[in-house]
mmCIF file of C-alpha atoms in Angstrom:
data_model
loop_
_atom_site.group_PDB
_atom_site.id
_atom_site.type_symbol
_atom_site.label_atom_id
_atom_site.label_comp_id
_atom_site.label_asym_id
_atom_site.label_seq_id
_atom_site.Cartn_x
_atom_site.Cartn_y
_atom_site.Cartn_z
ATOM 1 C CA UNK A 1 27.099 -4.175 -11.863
ATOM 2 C CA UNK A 2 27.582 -2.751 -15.340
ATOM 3 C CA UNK A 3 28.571 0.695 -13.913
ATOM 4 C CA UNK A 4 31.053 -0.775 -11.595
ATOM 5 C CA UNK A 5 31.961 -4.098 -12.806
ATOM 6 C CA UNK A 6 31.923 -3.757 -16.392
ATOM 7 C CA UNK A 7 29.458 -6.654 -17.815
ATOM 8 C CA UNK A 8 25.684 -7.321 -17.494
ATOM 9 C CA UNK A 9 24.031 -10.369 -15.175
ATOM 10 C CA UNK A 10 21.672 -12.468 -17.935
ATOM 11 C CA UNK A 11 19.351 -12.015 -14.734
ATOM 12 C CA UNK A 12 19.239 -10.494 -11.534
ATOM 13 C CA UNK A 13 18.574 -11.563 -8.290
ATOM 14 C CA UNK A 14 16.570 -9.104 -5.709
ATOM 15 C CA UNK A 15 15.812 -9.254 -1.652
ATOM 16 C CA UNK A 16 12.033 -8.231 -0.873
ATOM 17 C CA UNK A 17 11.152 -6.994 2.257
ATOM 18 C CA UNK A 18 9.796 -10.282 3.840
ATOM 19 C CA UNK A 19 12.639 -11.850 2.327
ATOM 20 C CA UNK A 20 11.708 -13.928 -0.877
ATOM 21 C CA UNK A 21 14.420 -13.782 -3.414
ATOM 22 C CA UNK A 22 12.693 -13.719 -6.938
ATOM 23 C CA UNK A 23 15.291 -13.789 -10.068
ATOM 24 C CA UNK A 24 14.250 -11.500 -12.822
ATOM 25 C CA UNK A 25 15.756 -11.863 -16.698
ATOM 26 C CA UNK A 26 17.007 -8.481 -18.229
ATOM 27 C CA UNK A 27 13.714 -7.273 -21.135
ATOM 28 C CA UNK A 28 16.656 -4.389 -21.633
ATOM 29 C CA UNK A 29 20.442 -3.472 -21.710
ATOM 30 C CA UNK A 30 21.973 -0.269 -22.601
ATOM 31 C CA UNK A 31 25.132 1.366 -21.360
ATOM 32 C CA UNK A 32 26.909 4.602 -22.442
ATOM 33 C CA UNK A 33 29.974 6.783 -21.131
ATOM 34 C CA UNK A 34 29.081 7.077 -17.186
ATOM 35 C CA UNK A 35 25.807 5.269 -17.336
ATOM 36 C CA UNK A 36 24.064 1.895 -17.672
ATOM 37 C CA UNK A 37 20.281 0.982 -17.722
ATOM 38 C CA UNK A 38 18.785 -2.242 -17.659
ATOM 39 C CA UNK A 39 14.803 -2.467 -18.190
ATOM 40 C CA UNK A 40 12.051 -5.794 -16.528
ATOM 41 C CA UNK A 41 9.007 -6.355 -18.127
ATOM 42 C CA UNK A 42 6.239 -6.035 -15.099
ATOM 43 C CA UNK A 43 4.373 -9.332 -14.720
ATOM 44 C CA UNK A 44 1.021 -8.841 -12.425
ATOM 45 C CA UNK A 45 0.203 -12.590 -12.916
ATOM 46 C CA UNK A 46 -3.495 -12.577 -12.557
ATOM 47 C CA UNK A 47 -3.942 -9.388 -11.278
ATOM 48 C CA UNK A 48 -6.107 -6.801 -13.008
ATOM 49 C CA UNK A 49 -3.095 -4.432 -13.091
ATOM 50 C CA UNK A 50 -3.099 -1.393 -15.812
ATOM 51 C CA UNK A 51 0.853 -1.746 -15.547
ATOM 52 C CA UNK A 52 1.156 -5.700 -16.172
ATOM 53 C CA UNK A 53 3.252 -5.953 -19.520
ATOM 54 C CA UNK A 54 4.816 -2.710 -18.492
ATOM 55 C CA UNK A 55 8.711 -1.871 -19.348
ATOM 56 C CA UNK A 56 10.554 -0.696 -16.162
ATOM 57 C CA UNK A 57 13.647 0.806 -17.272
ATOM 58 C CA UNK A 58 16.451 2.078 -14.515
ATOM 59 C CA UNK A 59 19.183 4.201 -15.778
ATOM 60 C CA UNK A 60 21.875 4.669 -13.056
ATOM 61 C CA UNK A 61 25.013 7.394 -13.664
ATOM 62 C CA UNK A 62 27.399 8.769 -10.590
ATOM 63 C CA UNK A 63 26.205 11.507 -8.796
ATOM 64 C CA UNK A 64 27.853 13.767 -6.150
ATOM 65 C CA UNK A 65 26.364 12.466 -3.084
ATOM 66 C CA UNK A 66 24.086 9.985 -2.066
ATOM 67 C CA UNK A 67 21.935 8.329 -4.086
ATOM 68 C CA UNK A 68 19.330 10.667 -5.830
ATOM 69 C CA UNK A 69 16.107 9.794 -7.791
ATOM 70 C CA UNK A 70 14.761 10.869 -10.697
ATOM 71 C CA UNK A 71 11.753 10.623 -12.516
ATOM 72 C CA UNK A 72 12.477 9.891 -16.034
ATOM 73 C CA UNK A 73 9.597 9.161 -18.883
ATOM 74 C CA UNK A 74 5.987 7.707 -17.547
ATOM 75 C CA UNK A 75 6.794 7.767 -13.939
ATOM 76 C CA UNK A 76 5.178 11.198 -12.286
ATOM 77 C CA UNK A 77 5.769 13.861 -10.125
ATOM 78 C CA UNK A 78 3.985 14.651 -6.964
ATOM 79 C CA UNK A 79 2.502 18.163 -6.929
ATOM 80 C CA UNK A 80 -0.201 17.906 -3.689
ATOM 81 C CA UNK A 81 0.551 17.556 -0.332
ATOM 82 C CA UNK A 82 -0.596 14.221 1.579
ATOM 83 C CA UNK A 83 1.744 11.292 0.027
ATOM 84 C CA UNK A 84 4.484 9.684 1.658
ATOM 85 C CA UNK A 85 6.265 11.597 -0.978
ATOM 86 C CA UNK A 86 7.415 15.416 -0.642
ATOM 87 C CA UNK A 87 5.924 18.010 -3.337
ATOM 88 C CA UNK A 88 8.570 18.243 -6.135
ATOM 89 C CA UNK A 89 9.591 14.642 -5.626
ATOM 90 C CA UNK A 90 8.970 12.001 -8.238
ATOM 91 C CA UNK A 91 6.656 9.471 -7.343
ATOM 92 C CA UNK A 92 8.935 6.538 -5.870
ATOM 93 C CA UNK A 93 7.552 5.514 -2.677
ATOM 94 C CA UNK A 94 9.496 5.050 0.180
ATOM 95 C CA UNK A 95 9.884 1.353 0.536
ATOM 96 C CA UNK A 96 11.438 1.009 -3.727
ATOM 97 C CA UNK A 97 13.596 3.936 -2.698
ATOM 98 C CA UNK A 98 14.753 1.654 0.519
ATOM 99 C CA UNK A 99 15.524 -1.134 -1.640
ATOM 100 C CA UNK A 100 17.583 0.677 -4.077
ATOM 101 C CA UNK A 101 19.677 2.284 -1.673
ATOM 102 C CA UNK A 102 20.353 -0.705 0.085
ATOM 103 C CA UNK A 103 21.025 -2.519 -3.366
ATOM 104 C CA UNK A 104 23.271 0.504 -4.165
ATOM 105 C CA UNK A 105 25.320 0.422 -0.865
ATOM 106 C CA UNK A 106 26.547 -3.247 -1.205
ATOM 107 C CA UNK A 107 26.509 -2.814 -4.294
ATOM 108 C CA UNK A 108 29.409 -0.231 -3.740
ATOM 109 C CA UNK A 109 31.099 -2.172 -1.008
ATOM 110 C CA UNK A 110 31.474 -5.125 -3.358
ATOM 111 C CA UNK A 111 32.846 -3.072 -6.056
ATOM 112 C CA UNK A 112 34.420 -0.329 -3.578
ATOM 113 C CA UNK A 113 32.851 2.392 -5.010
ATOM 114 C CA UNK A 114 31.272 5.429 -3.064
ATOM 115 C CA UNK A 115 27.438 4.357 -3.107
ATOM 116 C CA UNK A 116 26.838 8.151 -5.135
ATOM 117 C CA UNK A 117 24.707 7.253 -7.958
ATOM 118 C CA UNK A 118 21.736 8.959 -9.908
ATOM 119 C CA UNK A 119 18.904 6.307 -10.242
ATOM 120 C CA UNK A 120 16.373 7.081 -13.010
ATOM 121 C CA UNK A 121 12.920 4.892 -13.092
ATOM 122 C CA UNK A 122 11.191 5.222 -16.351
ATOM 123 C CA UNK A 123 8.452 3.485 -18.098
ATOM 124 C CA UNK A 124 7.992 4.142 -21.540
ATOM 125 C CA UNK A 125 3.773 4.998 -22.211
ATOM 126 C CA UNK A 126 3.411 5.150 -18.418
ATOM 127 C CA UNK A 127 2.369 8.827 -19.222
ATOM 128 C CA UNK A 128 -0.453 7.432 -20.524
ATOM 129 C CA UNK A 129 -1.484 4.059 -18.429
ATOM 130 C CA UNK A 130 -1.320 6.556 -15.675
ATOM 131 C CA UNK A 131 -4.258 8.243 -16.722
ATOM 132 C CA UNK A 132 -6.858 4.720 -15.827
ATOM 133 C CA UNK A 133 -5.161 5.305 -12.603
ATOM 134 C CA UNK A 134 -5.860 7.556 -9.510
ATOM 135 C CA UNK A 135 -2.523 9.654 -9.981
ATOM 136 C CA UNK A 136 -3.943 12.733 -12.048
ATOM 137 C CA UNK A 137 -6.567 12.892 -9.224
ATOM 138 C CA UNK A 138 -4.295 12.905 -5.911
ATOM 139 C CA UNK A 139 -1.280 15.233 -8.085
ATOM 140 C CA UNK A 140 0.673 13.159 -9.588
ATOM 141 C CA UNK A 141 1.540 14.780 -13.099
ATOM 142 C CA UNK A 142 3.332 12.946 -15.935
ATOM 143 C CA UNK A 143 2.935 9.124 -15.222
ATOM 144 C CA UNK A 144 2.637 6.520 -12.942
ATOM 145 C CA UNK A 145 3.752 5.729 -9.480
ATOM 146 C CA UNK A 146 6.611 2.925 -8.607
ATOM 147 C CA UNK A 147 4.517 1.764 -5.295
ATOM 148 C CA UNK A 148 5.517 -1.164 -3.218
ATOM 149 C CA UNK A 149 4.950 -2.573 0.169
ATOM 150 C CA UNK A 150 6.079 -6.422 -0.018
ATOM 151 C CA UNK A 151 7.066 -6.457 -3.109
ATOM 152 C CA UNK A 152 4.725 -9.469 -4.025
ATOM 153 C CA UNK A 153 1.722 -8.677 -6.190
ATOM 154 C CA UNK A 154 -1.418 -10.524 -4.835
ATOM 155 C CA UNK A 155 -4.487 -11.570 -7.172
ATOM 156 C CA UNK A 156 -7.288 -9.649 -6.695
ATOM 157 C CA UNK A 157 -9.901 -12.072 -7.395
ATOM 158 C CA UNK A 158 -13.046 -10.846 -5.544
ATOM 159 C CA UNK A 159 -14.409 -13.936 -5.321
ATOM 160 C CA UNK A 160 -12.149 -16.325 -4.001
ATOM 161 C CA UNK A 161 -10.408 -13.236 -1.885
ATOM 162 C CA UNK A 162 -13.889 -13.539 0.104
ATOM 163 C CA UNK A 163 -14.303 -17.428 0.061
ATOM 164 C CA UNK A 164 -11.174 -17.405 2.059
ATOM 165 C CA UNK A 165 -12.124 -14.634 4.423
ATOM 166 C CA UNK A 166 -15.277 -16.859 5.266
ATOM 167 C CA UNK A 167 -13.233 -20.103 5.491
ATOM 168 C CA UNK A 168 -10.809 -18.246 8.318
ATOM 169 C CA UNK A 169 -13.975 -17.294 9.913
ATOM 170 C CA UNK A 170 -14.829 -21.002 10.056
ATOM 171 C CA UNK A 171 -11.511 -21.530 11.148
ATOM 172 C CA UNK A 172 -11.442 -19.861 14.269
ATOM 173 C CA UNK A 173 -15.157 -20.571 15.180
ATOM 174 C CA UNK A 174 -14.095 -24.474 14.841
ATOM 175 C CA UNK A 175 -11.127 -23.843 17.336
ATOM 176 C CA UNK A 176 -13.069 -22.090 19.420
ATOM 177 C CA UNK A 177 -11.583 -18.517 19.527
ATOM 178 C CA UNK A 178 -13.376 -15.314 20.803
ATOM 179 C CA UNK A 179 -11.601 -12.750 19.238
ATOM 180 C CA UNK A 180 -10.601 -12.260 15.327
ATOM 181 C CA UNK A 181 -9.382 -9.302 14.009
ATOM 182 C CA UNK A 182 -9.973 -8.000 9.997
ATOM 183 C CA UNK A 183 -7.280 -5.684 8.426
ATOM 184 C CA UNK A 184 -7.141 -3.788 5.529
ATOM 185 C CA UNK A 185 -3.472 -4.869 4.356
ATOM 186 C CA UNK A 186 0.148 -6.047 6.252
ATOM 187 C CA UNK A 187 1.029 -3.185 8.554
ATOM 188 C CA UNK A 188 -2.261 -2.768 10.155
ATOM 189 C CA UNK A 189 -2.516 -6.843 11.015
ATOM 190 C CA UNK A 190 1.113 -6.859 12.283
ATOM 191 C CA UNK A 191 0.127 -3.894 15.034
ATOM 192 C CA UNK A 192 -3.487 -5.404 15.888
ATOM 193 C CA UNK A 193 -2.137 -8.614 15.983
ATOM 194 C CA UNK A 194 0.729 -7.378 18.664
ATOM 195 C CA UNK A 195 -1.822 -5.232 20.471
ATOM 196 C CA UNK A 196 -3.631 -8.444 21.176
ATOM 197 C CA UNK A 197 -1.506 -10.555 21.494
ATOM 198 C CA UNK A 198 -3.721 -13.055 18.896
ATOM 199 C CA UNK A 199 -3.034 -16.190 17.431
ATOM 200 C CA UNK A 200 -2.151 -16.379 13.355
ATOM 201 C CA UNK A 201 -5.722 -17.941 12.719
ATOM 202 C CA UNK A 202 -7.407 -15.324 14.013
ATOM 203 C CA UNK A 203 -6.072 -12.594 11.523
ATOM 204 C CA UNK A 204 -8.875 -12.675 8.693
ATOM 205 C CA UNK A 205 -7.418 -11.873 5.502
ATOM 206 C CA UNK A 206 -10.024 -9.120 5.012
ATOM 207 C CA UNK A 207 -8.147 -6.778 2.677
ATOM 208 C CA UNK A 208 -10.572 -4.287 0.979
ATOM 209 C CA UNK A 209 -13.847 -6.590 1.736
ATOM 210 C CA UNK A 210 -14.992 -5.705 5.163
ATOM 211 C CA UNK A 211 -18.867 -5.849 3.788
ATOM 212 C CA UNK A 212 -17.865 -9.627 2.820
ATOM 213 C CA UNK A 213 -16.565 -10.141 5.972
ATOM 214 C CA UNK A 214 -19.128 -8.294 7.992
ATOM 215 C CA UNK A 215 -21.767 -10.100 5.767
ATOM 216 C CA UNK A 216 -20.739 -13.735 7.042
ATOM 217 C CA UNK A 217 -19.708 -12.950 10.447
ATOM 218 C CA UNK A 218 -23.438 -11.491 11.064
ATOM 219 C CA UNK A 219 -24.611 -15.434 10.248
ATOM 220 C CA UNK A 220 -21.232 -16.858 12.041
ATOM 221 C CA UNK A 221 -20.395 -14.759 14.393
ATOM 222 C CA UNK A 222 -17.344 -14.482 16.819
ATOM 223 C CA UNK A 223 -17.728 -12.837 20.406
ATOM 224 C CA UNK A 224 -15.124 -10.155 19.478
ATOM 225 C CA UNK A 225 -14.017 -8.870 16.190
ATOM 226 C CA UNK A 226 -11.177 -6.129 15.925
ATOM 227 C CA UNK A 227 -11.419 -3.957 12.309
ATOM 228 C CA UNK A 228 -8.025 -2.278 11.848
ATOM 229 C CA UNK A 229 -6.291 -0.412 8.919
ATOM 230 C CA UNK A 230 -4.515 2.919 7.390
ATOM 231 C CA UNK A 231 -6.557 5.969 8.053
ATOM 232 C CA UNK A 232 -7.494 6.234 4.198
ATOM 233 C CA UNK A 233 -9.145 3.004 4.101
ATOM 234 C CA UNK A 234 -10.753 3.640 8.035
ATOM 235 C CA UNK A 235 -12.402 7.035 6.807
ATOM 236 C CA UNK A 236 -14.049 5.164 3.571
ATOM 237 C CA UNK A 237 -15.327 2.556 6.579
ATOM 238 C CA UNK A 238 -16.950 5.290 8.543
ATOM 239 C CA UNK A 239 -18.521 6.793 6.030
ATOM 240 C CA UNK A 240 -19.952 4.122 4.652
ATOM 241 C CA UNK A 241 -18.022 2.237 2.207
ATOM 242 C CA UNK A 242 -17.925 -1.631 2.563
ATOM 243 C CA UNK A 243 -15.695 -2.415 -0.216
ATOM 244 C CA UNK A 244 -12.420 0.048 0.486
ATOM 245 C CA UNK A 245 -11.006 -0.581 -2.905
ATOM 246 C CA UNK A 246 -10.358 3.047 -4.608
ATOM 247 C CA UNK A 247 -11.727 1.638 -7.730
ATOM 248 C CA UNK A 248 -15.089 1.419 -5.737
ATOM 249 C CA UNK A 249 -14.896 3.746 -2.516
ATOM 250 C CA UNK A 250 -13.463 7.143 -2.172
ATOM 251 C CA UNK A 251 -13.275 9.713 0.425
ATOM 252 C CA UNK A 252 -15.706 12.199 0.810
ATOM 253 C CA UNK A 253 -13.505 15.125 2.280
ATOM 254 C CA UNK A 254 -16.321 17.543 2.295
ATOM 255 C CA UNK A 255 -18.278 14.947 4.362
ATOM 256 C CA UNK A 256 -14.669 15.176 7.005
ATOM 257 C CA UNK A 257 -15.101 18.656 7.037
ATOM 258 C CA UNK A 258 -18.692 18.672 8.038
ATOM 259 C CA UNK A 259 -17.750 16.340 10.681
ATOM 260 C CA UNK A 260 -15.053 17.901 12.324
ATOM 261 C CA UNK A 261 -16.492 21.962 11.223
ATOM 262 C CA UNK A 262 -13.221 22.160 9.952
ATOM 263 C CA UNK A 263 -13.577 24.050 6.126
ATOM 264 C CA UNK A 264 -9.974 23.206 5.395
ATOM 265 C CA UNK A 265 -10.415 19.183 5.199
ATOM 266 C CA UNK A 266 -12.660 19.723 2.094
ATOM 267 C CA UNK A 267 -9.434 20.990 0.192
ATOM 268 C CA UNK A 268 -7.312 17.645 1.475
ATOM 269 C CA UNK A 269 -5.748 15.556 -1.542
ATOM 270 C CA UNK A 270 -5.717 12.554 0.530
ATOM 271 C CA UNK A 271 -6.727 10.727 4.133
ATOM 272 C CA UNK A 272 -3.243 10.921 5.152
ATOM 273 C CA UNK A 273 -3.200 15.372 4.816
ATOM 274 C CA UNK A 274 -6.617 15.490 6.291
ATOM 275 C CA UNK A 275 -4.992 14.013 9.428
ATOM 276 C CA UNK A 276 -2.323 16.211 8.993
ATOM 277 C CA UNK A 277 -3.873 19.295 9.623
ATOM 278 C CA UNK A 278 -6.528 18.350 11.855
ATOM 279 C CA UNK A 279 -4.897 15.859 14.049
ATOM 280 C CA UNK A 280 -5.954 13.062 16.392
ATOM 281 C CA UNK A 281 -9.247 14.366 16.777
ATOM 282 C CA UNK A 282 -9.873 13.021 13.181
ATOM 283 C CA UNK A 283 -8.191 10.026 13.495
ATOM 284 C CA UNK A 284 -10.205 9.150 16.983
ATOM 285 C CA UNK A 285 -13.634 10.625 14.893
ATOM 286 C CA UNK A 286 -13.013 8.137 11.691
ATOM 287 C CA UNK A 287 -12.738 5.606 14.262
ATOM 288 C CA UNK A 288 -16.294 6.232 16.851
ATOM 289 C CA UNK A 289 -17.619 6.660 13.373
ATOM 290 C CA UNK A 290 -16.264 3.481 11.822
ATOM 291 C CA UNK A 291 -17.129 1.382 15.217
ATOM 292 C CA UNK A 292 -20.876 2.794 14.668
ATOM 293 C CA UNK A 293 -20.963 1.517 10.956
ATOM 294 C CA UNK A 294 -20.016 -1.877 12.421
ATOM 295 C CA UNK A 295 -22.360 -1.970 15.046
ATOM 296 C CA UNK A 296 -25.129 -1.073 12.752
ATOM 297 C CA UNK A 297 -24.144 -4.656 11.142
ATOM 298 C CA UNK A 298 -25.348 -6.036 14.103
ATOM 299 C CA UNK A 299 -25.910 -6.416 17.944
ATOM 300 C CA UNK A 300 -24.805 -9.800 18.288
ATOM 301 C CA UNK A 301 -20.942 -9.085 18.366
ATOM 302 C CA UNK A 302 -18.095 -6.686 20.291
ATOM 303 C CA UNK A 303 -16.549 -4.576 17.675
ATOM 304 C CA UNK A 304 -13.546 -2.172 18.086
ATOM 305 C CA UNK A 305 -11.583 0.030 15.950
ATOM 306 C CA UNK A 306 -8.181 0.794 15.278
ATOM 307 C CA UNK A 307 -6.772 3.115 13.131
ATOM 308 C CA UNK A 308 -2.941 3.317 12.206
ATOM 309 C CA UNK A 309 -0.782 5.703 10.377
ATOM 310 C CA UNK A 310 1.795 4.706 7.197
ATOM 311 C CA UNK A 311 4.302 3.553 10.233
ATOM 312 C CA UNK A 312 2.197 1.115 12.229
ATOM 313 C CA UNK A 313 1.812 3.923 14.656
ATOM 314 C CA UNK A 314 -2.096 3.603 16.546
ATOM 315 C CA UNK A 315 -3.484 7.461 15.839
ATOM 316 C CA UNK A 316 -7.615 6.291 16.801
ATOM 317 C CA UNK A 317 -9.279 3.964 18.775
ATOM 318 C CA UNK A 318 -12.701 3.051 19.721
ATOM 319 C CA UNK A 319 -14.681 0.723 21.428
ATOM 320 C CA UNK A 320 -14.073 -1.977 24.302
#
């Protein structure tokens, strides 16, 4: 709006993906001959976030086609293979990238501009808050990574994330149903839930906590249960893990590579690049292994597996 239009918004108005329209006030304004930045202070309400408080700064200047991103200071670089992001790129995920472009292009109709601009994310010290993250780890060099699925952060309150789990188990025992099905985030319950065809109560909430989950359903159980998510989360499942948070679980790549005799997988940066080079004979592995951790839980319930790519796409299945 500066750019084009010539004067800041006190606040701005922005469309997430499921719709919500949250206002934000402006922590920043700064404008200069064939630029403008504005910067938001992150707020990760009660989330144990390393970025709440955070300055997000976006500089925006006319490019010659397209809209191009850069990374400016604190946000990183990706320099491994296996992110959603290409080597060289900086470390804007996909679905941000989608909502500045679109932002950008009606942007430029409203102003009838050609939607060519330069977008720069930066967050000053983000250098070094990246370092209590994962980003060093999986190649991502010089600061953090502007992530995003909903655009909504969610508490991450162990406790009453798992209290809620167990009351949707009571849930659907009280109504009767015979099949629930736990997920790991959004993606993976929107494909199991239209695989099934299953009702909304019958979608447990269960997130990174499939040992709380697994934990109550053994004393409550359910005839059925479907465990679905992302292939990085899936592998930590069948190897083991029962809490798929990274701050608790990771994934033990030599351990793929024993399984599949493949030597290469113990040099993958991610989940994601193992499946990459070996294929759906991983993906359908992770999940006869996963469906065996389950079982181990116990006898008294039908367990399957499925195991989805970044897309929604179903890469591994197992079990009835």
């Amino acid at each position: 709006m500066r750019l084009w239009g010539g004067a800041f918004p006190d606040a701005v108005q922005i469309t997430l993906p499921k719709g919500e329209k949250p206002v934000f006030p402006l922590a920043l304004q700064n404008a200069g001959d064939g630029w403008a930045e504005v910067g938001i202070t992150k707020d990760a309400g009660d989330d144990p976030d390393v970025t709440h408080g955070a300055l997000i700064v976006v500089r925006v200047s006319a490019s010659a086609v397209g809209v191009v991103f850069r990374a400016g200071e604190g946000v990183g670089t990706v320099t491994k293979p296996g992110l959603l992001i290409a080597v060289g790129e900086p470390a804007i995920n996909p679905v941000p990238r989608q909502m500045i472009s679109d932002v950008v292009a009606e942007a430029a109709a409203h102003f009838g501009q050609p939607a060519d601009v330069t977008v720069e994310i930066s967050v000053p010290g983000g250098r070094e808050i990246a370092q209590k993250t994962w980003n060093p780890r999986l190649g991502i060099i010089g600061g953090l990574s502007i992530l995003g699925t909903t655009g909504v952060v969610r508490p991450f309150s162990c406790a009453a994330w798992i209290a809620s789990i167990h009351r949707g188990i009571d849930v659907a025992r009280a109504d009767g149903l015979t099949h629930v099905a736990g997920c790991t985030g959004a993606t993976s319950e929107k494909t199991v839930q239209a695989l099934y065809g299953l009702p909304d109560h019958a979608m447990l909430d269960m997130g990174d906590f499939a040992g709380g989950m697994l934990k109550y359903l053994v004393k409550h159980p359910v005839t059925h249960v479907t465990v679905g998510g992302g292939i990085g989360k899936m592998t930590k499942l069948a190897q083991g893990a029962m809490d798929l948070h990274s701050s608790r679980s990771q994934v033990d790549f030599a351990g793929l590579a024993k399984m599949m005799n493949d030597p290469r997988l113990a040099a993958a940066n991610t989940a994601l690049e193992a499946y990459e080079i070996a294929g759906a004979p991983l993906a359908s592995a992770i999940a006869e292994q996963g469906l065996a951790r389950l079982r181990a839980q116990t006898d008294q319930i039908s367990f399957d597996v499925v195991v989805i790519d970044r897309a929604g796409t179903i890469i591994g299945r197992a079990g009835p």
